[in-house]
Tab-separated table of C-alpha atoms in Angstrom:
chain	number	residue	atom	x	y	z
H	1	MET	CA	17.688	-26.893	-18.561
H	2	THR	CA	15.934	-29.095	-15.961
H	3	LYS	CA	18.273	-28.766	-12.973
H	4	PRO	CA	18.372	-24.920	-12.751
H	5	ILE	CA	14.605	-24.695	-13.155
H	6	GLU	CA	14.007	-27.357	-10.504
H	7	ASP	CA	16.342	-25.584	-8.074
H	8	ASN	CA	14.474	-22.288	-8.529
H	9	LEU	CA	11.065	-23.930	-8.112
H	10	GLU	CA	12.193	-25.662	-4.910
H	11	LYS	CA	12.671	-22.228	-3.325
H	12	ILE	CA	9.027	-21.180	-3.891
H	13	PRO	CA	6.534	-22.227	-1.177
H	14	VAL	CA	3.540	-24.316	-2.321
H	15	ILE	CA	5.024	-24.556	-5.827
H	16	ASN	CA	7.723	-26.880	-4.541
H	17	LEU	CA	5.037	-29.180	-3.135
H	18	LEU	CA	3.286	-29.273	-6.513
H	19	VAL	CA	6.610	-30.052	-8.226
H	20	ARG	CA	7.278	-32.981	-5.897
H	21	PHE	CA	3.742	-34.263	-6.398
H	22	CYS	CA	3.995	-34.068	-10.225
H	23	LYS	CA	7.328	-35.899	-10.135
H	24	LYS	CA	5.607	-38.870	-8.510
H	25	ILE	CA	3.088	-39.191	-11.372
H	26	LYS	CA	4.524	-41.273	-14.194
H	27	VAL	CA	3.174	-40.712	-17.706
H	28	PRO	CA	2.388	-43.961	-19.604
H	29	GLY	CA	4.467	-44.511	-22.733
H	30	LEU	CA	7.330	-42.213	-21.707
H	31	GLN	CA	9.567	-44.836	-20.089
H	32	GLY	CA	9.173	-43.555	-16.550
H	33	MET	CA	9.120	-39.815	-17.299
H	34	SER	CA	7.029	-37.879	-14.804
H	35	LEU	CA	4.212	-35.414	-15.319
H	36	TYR	CA	6.587	-32.695	-14.129
H	37	HIS	CA	8.989	-33.301	-17.044
H	38	VAL	CA	6.111	-33.125	-19.533
H	39	LEU	CA	4.760	-29.882	-18.048
H	40	GLU	CA	8.209	-28.324	-17.825
H	41	MET	CA	9.054	-28.972	-21.478
H	42	TYR	CA	5.502	-28.032	-22.539
H	43	ILE	CA	5.655	-24.626	-20.822
H	44	PHE	CA	9.230	-24.076	-22.019
H	45	GLY	CA	8.121	-24.748	-25.603
H	46	ILE	CA	5.232	-22.280	-25.293
H	47	VAL	CA	7.480	-19.540	-23.922
H	48	LYS	CA	10.267	-20.115	-26.452
H	49	GLY	CA	7.935	-20.752	-29.389
H	50	ALA	CA	6.401	-17.239	-29.728
H	51	LEU	CA	2.911	-18.696	-29.377
H	52	THR	CA	0.859	-15.504	-29.710
H	53	THR	CA	2.846	-14.328	-32.739
H	54	ARG	CA	2.268	-17.638	-34.525
H	55	ALA	CA	-1.395	-17.548	-33.512
H	56	GLY	CA	-1.743	-14.073	-35.040
H	57	GLY	CA	-0.344	-15.286	-38.374
H	58	ILE	CA	-2.607	-18.328	-38.375
H	59	ALA	CA	-5.665	-16.255	-37.431
H	60	TYR	CA	-5.058	-13.775	-40.263
H	61	SER	CA	-4.603	-16.490	-42.910
H	62	PHE	CA	-7.523	-18.503	-41.558
H	63	PHE	CA	-9.808	-15.461	-41.510
H	64	MET	CA	-8.873	-14.741	-45.128
H	65	ALA	CA	-9.624	-18.367	-46.032
H	66	ILE	CA	-13.057	-18.603	-44.351
H	67	PHE	CA	-15.134	-17.140	-47.162
H	68	PRO	CA	-13.212	-18.857	-50.011
H	69	PHE	CA	-13.781	-22.102	-48.117
H	70	LEU	CA	-17.514	-21.370	-47.891
H	71	LEU	CA	-17.535	-20.455	-51.602
H	72	PHE	CA	-15.980	-23.847	-52.307
H	73	ILE	CA	-18.646	-25.629	-50.212
H	74	LEU	CA	-21.570	-23.626	-51.601
H	75	THR	CA	-20.444	-24.286	-55.167
H	76	LEU	CA	-20.515	-28.004	-54.438
H	77	ILE	CA	-24.092	-27.850	-53.129
H	78	ASN	CA	-25.608	-28.205	-56.613
H	79	TYR	CA	-23.708	-31.483	-57.008
H	80	ILE	CA	-24.733	-32.922	-53.618
H	81	PRO	CA	-28.006	-34.892	-53.928
H	82	ILE	CA	-29.255	-34.151	-50.393
H	83	ASP	CA	-32.407	-32.112	-49.875
H	84	GLY	CA	-32.023	-29.311	-47.343
H	85	PHE	CA	-28.212	-29.409	-47.423
H	86	GLN	CA	-27.859	-25.628	-47.804
H	87	GLU	CA	-30.214	-24.922	-44.886
H	88	ALA	CA	-28.395	-27.470	-42.689
H	89	LEU	CA	-25.035	-25.938	-43.606
H	90	MET	CA	-26.284	-22.460	-42.692
H	91	ALA	CA	-27.571	-23.798	-39.363
H	92	LEU	CA	-24.199	-25.414	-38.670
H	93	ILE	CA	-22.375	-22.150	-39.450
H	94	GLN	CA	-24.721	-20.239	-37.179
H	95	GLU	CA	-24.103	-22.717	-34.335
H	96	THR	CA	-20.340	-22.529	-34.886
H	97	LEU	CA	-20.027	-18.733	-34.828
H	98	PRO	CA	-20.198	-16.705	-31.596
H	99	PRO	CA	-23.503	-15.013	-30.717
H	100	LYS	CA	-24.340	-11.770	-32.549
H	101	THR	CA	-21.905	-12.502	-35.399
H	102	PHE	CA	-23.986	-14.561	-37.814
H	103	GLY	CA	-26.009	-11.465	-38.756
H	104	ALA	CA	-22.866	-9.880	-40.211
H	105	VAL	CA	-21.807	-13.051	-42.034
H	106	GLN	CA	-25.201	-13.998	-43.468
H	107	PRO	CA	-25.398	-11.192	-46.093
H	108	ILE	CA	-21.984	-12.258	-47.415
H	109	LEU	CA	-23.104	-15.877	-47.639
H	110	ASP	CA	-26.348	-14.869	-49.370
H	111	ASP	CA	-24.347	-12.816	-51.870
H	112	ILE	CA	-22.057	-15.801	-52.564
H	113	ILE	CA	-25.080	-18.057	-53.129
H	114	GLN	CA	-26.831	-15.605	-55.459
H	115	ASN	CA	-23.816	-14.515	-57.527
H	116	GLN	CA	-21.581	-17.573	-57.615
H	117	ASN	CA	-20.517	-19.177	-60.886
H	118	ASN	CA	-21.628	-22.759	-60.413
H	119	GLY	CA	-19.086	-24.295	-62.766
H	120	LEU	CA	-16.449	-26.476	-61.115
H	121	LEU	CA	-13.866	-24.999	-63.494
H	122	SER	CA	-14.815	-21.368	-62.923
H	123	PHE	CA	-12.176	-18.883	-61.822
H	124	GLY	CA	-13.905	-18.238	-58.494
H	125	PHE	CA	-13.997	-21.931	-57.667
H	126	ILE	CA	-10.313	-22.450	-58.534
H	127	ALA	CA	-9.362	-19.325	-56.562
H	128	SER	CA	-11.327	-20.590	-53.568
H	129	ILE	CA	-9.297	-23.831	-53.595
H	130	PHE	CA	-6.072	-21.819	-53.724
H	131	LEU	CA	-7.027	-19.510	-50.835
H	132	MET	CA	-8.470	-22.374	-48.805
H	133	THR	CA	-5.182	-24.264	-49.193
H	134	ASN	CA	-3.274	-21.150	-48.121
H	135	GLY	CA	-5.201	-21.144	-44.855
H	136	VAL	CA	-4.319	-24.772	-44.075
H	137	ASN	CA	-0.721	-24.170	-45.175
H	138	ALA	CA	-0.497	-21.246	-42.724
H	139	ILE	CA	-1.610	-23.542	-39.914
H	140	PHE	CA	1.053	-26.087	-40.856
H	141	GLY	CA	3.614	-23.289	-41.057
H	142	GLY	CA	2.663	-22.213	-37.542
H	143	PHE	CA	3.234	-25.774	-36.366
H	144	GLU	CA	6.703	-25.934	-37.926
H	145	TYR	CA	7.843	-22.825	-36.022
H	146	SER	CA	7.426	-24.728	-32.770
H	147	TYR	CA	10.460	-24.916	-30.487
H	148	HIS	CA	10.128	-28.727	-30.485
H	149	VAL	CA	9.987	-29.172	-34.282
H	150	LYS	CA	13.396	-29.606	-35.893
H	151	GLU	CA	12.500	-30.926	-39.381
H	152	VAL	CA	10.466	-28.976	-41.926
H	153	ARG	CA	9.071	-29.890	-45.328
H	154	SER	CA	9.928	-28.284	-48.627
H	155	VAL	CA	7.596	-25.543	-49.842
H	156	VAL	CA	6.145	-27.658	-52.675
H	157	ARG	CA	5.575	-30.737	-50.529
H	158	ALA	CA	4.005	-28.672	-47.755
H	159	TYR	CA	1.579	-27.048	-50.216
H	160	ILE	CA	0.592	-30.383	-51.771
H	161	ILE	CA	-0.130	-31.863	-48.335
H	162	SER	CA	-2.082	-28.724	-47.401
H	163	LEU	CA	-4.182	-29.079	-50.560
H	164	GLY	CA	-4.954	-32.722	-49.843
H	165	THR	CA	-5.785	-32.001	-46.206
H	166	SER	CA	-8.114	-29.109	-47.090
H	167	LEU	CA	-10.003	-31.267	-49.601
H	168	VAL	CA	-10.395	-34.095	-47.080
H	169	MET	CA	-11.617	-31.565	-44.485
H	170	THR	CA	-14.191	-30.341	-46.999
H	171	LEU	CA	-15.369	-33.895	-47.640
H	172	PHE	CA	-15.655	-34.553	-43.921
H	173	LEU	CA	-17.689	-31.368	-43.430
H	174	VAL	CA	-20.056	-32.392	-46.240
H	175	VAL	CA	-20.458	-35.846	-44.686
H	176	THR	CA	-21.138	-34.305	-41.261
H	177	VAL	CA	-23.847	-32.004	-42.646
H	178	GLY	CA	-25.382	-34.944	-44.511
H	179	LEU	CA	-25.413	-37.073	-41.350
H	180	THR	CA	-27.006	-34.169	-39.460
H	181	ILE	CA	-29.858	-34.071	-41.988
H	182	LEU	CA	-30.340	-37.854	-41.874
H	183	TYR	CA	-30.253	-37.810	-38.081
H	184	GLY	CA	-32.967	-35.115	-37.966
H	185	ILE	CA	-35.140	-37.193	-40.323
H	186	ALA	CA	-34.657	-40.266	-38.127
H	187	VAL	CA	-35.592	-38.354	-34.960
H	188	ASN	CA	-38.770	-37.033	-36.613
H	189	ARG	CA	-39.662	-40.563	-37.706
H	190	PHE	CA	-39.189	-41.867	-34.156
H	191	LYS	CA	-41.369	-39.042	-32.848
H	192	ASP	CA	-44.132	-39.885	-35.335
H	193	GLU	CA	-43.986	-43.495	-34.185
H	194	GLY	CA	-44.371	-42.383	-30.575
H	195	TRP	CA	-40.945	-43.615	-29.494
H	196	LEU	CA	-39.680	-40.154	-28.478
H	197	ASP	CA	-41.370	-37.451	-26.431
H	198	ASN	CA	-38.750	-34.685	-26.371
H	199	ASP	CA	-37.451	-34.597	-29.942
H	200	PHE	CA	-35.844	-31.171	-29.413
H	201	PHE	CA	-33.446	-32.622	-26.821
H	202	TRP	CA	-32.438	-35.528	-29.045
H	203	VAL	CA	-31.923	-33.285	-32.061
H	204	LYS	CA	-29.683	-30.947	-30.049
H	205	PHE	CA	-27.818	-33.845	-28.453
H	206	GLY	CA	-27.210	-35.686	-31.720
H	207	THR	CA	-26.173	-32.653	-33.771
H	208	GLY	CA	-23.950	-31.481	-30.913
H	209	ALA	CA	-22.232	-34.873	-30.765
H	210	LEU	CA	-21.666	-34.844	-34.539
H	211	PHE	CA	-20.267	-31.316	-34.340
H	212	VAL	CA	-17.837	-32.252	-31.529
H	213	PHE	CA	-16.729	-35.351	-33.430
H	214	MET	CA	-16.152	-33.217	-36.543
H	215	ILE	CA	-13.939	-30.790	-34.594
H	216	PHE	CA	-12.024	-33.641	-32.993
H	217	THR	CA	-11.407	-35.409	-36.311
H	218	ILE	CA	-10.353	-32.253	-38.172
H	219	VAL	CA	-7.984	-31.222	-35.357
H	220	SER	CA	-6.521	-34.739	-35.300
H	221	MET	CA	-5.985	-34.541	-39.053
H	222	LEU	CA	-4.203	-31.186	-38.773
H	223	TYR	CA	-1.896	-32.475	-36.039
H	224	HIS	CA	-1.160	-35.753	-37.815
H	225	TYR	CA	-0.281	-34.247	-41.209
H	226	GLY	CA	0.863	-30.790	-40.066
H	227	THR	CA	4.532	-31.712	-39.622
H	228	LYS	CA	6.889	-34.528	-40.545
H	229	GLN	CA	7.030	-35.619	-36.906
H	230	GLY	CA	3.233	-35.642	-36.600
H	231	LYS	CA	2.948	-39.131	-38.075
H	232	GLN	CA	5.023	-40.516	-35.206
H	233	SER	CA	2.029	-40.140	-32.895
H	234	SER	CA	-1.350	-41.807	-33.178
H	235	PHE	CA	-4.055	-40.126	-35.265
H	236	PHE	CA	-6.284	-39.463	-32.247
H	237	SER	CA	-3.670	-37.831	-30.018
H	238	PRO	CA	-3.713	-36.308	-26.504
H	239	GLY	CA	-3.296	-32.867	-28.065
H	240	ALA	CA	-6.429	-33.331	-30.185
H	241	ILE	CA	-8.447	-34.348	-27.114
H	242	PHE	CA	-7.084	-31.359	-25.170
H	243	THR	CA	-7.851	-28.950	-28.025
H	244	THR	CA	-11.405	-30.235	-28.522
H	245	ILE	CA	-12.289	-29.957	-24.832
H	246	LEU	CA	-10.665	-26.530	-24.475
H	247	SER	CA	-12.377	-25.275	-27.669
H	248	ILE	CA	-15.834	-26.234	-26.383
H	249	PHE	CA	-15.121	-24.703	-22.972
H	250	THR	CA	-13.742	-21.504	-24.532
H	251	PHE	CA	-16.706	-21.215	-26.912
H	252	TYR	CA	-19.092	-21.424	-23.950
H	253	LEU	CA	-17.219	-18.731	-21.987
H	254	PHE	CA	-16.760	-16.555	-25.068
H	255	SER	CA	-20.501	-16.729	-25.774
H	256	ILE	CA	-21.219	-15.498	-22.250
H	257	TYR	CA	-18.682	-12.695	-22.709
H	258	VAL	CA	-20.185	-11.577	-26.020
H	259	VAL	CA	-23.766	-11.589	-24.708
H	260	GLU	CA	-23.210	-10.171	-21.219
H	261	PHE	CA	-20.045	-8.056	-21.258
H	262	SER	CA	-18.932	-7.232	-24.792
H	263	LYS	CA	-19.386	-3.576	-25.809
H	264	TYR	CA	-17.824	-3.816	-29.284
H	265	ASN	CA	-21.060	-2.915	-31.074
H	266	GLU	CA	-21.592	0.129	-28.872
H	267	LEU	CA	-18.033	1.357	-29.476
H	268	TYR	CA	-17.564	0.519	-33.159
H	269	GLY	CA	-21.050	-0.045	-34.536
H	270	SER	CA	-21.583	-2.860	-37.034
H	271	ILE	CA	-17.835	-3.348	-37.538
H	272	GLY	CA	-17.696	-4.518	-33.915
H	273	THR	CA	-19.190	-7.822	-35.055
H	274	LEU	CA	-16.178	-8.478	-37.276
H	275	LEU	CA	-13.861	-7.608	-34.389
H	276	ILE	CA	-15.616	-10.205	-32.251
H	277	LEU	CA	-15.237	-12.762	-35.038
H	278	MET	CA	-11.535	-11.982	-35.456
H	279	LEU	CA	-10.983	-12.277	-31.694
H	280	PHE	CA	-12.786	-15.626	-31.748
H	281	VAL	CA	-10.567	-16.906	-34.578
H	282	TRP	CA	-7.425	-15.714	-32.765
H	283	LEU	CA	-8.419	-17.486	-29.534
H	284	ASN	CA	-9.031	-20.715	-31.422
H	285	ALA	CA	-5.662	-20.369	-33.165
H	286	ILE	CA	-4.002	-20.179	-29.738
H	287	ILE	CA	-5.933	-23.252	-28.571
H	288	LEU	CA	-4.915	-25.129	-31.727
H	289	LEU	CA	-1.249	-24.310	-31.071
H	290	LEU	CA	-1.532	-25.287	-27.400
H	291	GLY	CA	-2.768	-28.742	-28.377
H	292	PHE	CA	-0.040	-29.084	-30.986
H	293	GLU	CA	2.643	-28.075	-28.467
H	294	LEU	CA	1.389	-30.835	-26.150
H	295	ASN	CA	1.804	-33.443	-28.898
H	296	ALA	CA	5.203	-32.020	-29.889
H	297	THR	CA	6.364	-32.137	-26.262
H	298	ILE	CA	5.342	-35.786	-25.844
H	299	ASN	CA	6.969	-36.761	-29.167
H	300	ARG	CA	10.216	-35.012	-28.243
H	301	LEU	CA	10.363	-36.742	-24.863
H	302	LYS	CA	9.779	-40.078	-26.579
H	303	ARG	CA	12.620	-39.393	-29.018
H	304	LYS	CA	14.949	-38.416	-26.162
H	305	ASN	CA	14.124	-41.600	-24.265
H	306	LYS	CA	14.662	-43.760	-27.348
H	307	ALA	CA	18.013	-42.077	-27.947
H	308	LYS	CA	19.067	-42.839	-24.355
H	309	ILE	CA	17.995	-46.474	-24.697
H	310	HIS	CA	20.007	-46.975	-27.901
H	311	ILE	CA	23.193	-45.382	-26.546
H	312	PRO	CA	25.710	-48.233	-26.044
H	313	THR	CA	26.987	-48.646	-22.506
C-alpha cells in the first residue's frame, strides 16, 4: 500500500516536499515511524471506512436518544439534593446547543418536566434507559466498522458495556452540573468579600472549563470502551484531545454560520430549527469518528511494529 502511494505523491509538485518533510518527523511511541506513515494510514482508513455513512447512522441513533437521555436526567432531579440543579441543567443545555435551536427544544423539555412519572421504576424511566443505551451502542457500532478494527464484541457484551458507559456518562453529567452550581456560589461569595471585580468573566471562564473537561472525559470514555482494542491505548488519548479541540472550533464556526448565513428558518419555518440541530449532531458524529480513526490508526501501527519486533530473525 505504501510504496505505490509514495511513488504517486512524489510526482506532484509541492506535495512531494510535504511528504519528505513529514517523513523526517518521528512520532514518539511508534518505534521510529514517521508522521507521514500515520497520516497515510489515517487518511486511508477514513476513505475505506465509509466515514459519512457511519456518521449518519450514529447521528440518527444519537438524535433519537437525546430526549430519552434528558428524560432520564430530569427524572433523577427529584433525587438530587442540590438547589437550582434543574435551572443549571437547562443553562448547560442552552449553552451546548447551537444558537436559535434552544427555543424549539425548550417546550419539549418543559413538557417532560410537567408530565413525567417520577418513579424510578416507571415505564418511561425504564424506556429512557433502553433508548439511551441504544444511542451509545450505535456509537460503539460505528467504531467497530472502522477499517482498522478487526475484532468485534458479541451483541450481548456490547449492549452491557453500552449500558454501563451510558450510566457513567449520566453520573459525570450530574457531577459537572453540581460543580457548576458550587462554582457559581463560590464566585458570588468571593465577589461579596471584595476579592473579585468582574464576576461575569470568572463565571464564564469556570463553567466553560468544566464544560470542556466534561466533553473531553466523555469522549475519552467512548474511545476507551468503544471497542476491544480501545483499552490498548491510554484513557486520555490523542484522538480525544483532537476531537475536543475540533468540536469547540466547529461549534464556534457553526454558531457563526447559524446566526449570519443560515436561511433554514426562512425556507422551512419552525422545522428549520430541527434541521439545524440534526446537522449539528451529524457534524459532531463525523468529528467523533475522526478522533476515533486517529486512535485506531496509532494502535494499528503499534501492533504492526510489535509484530515486526517479535518476528524471529
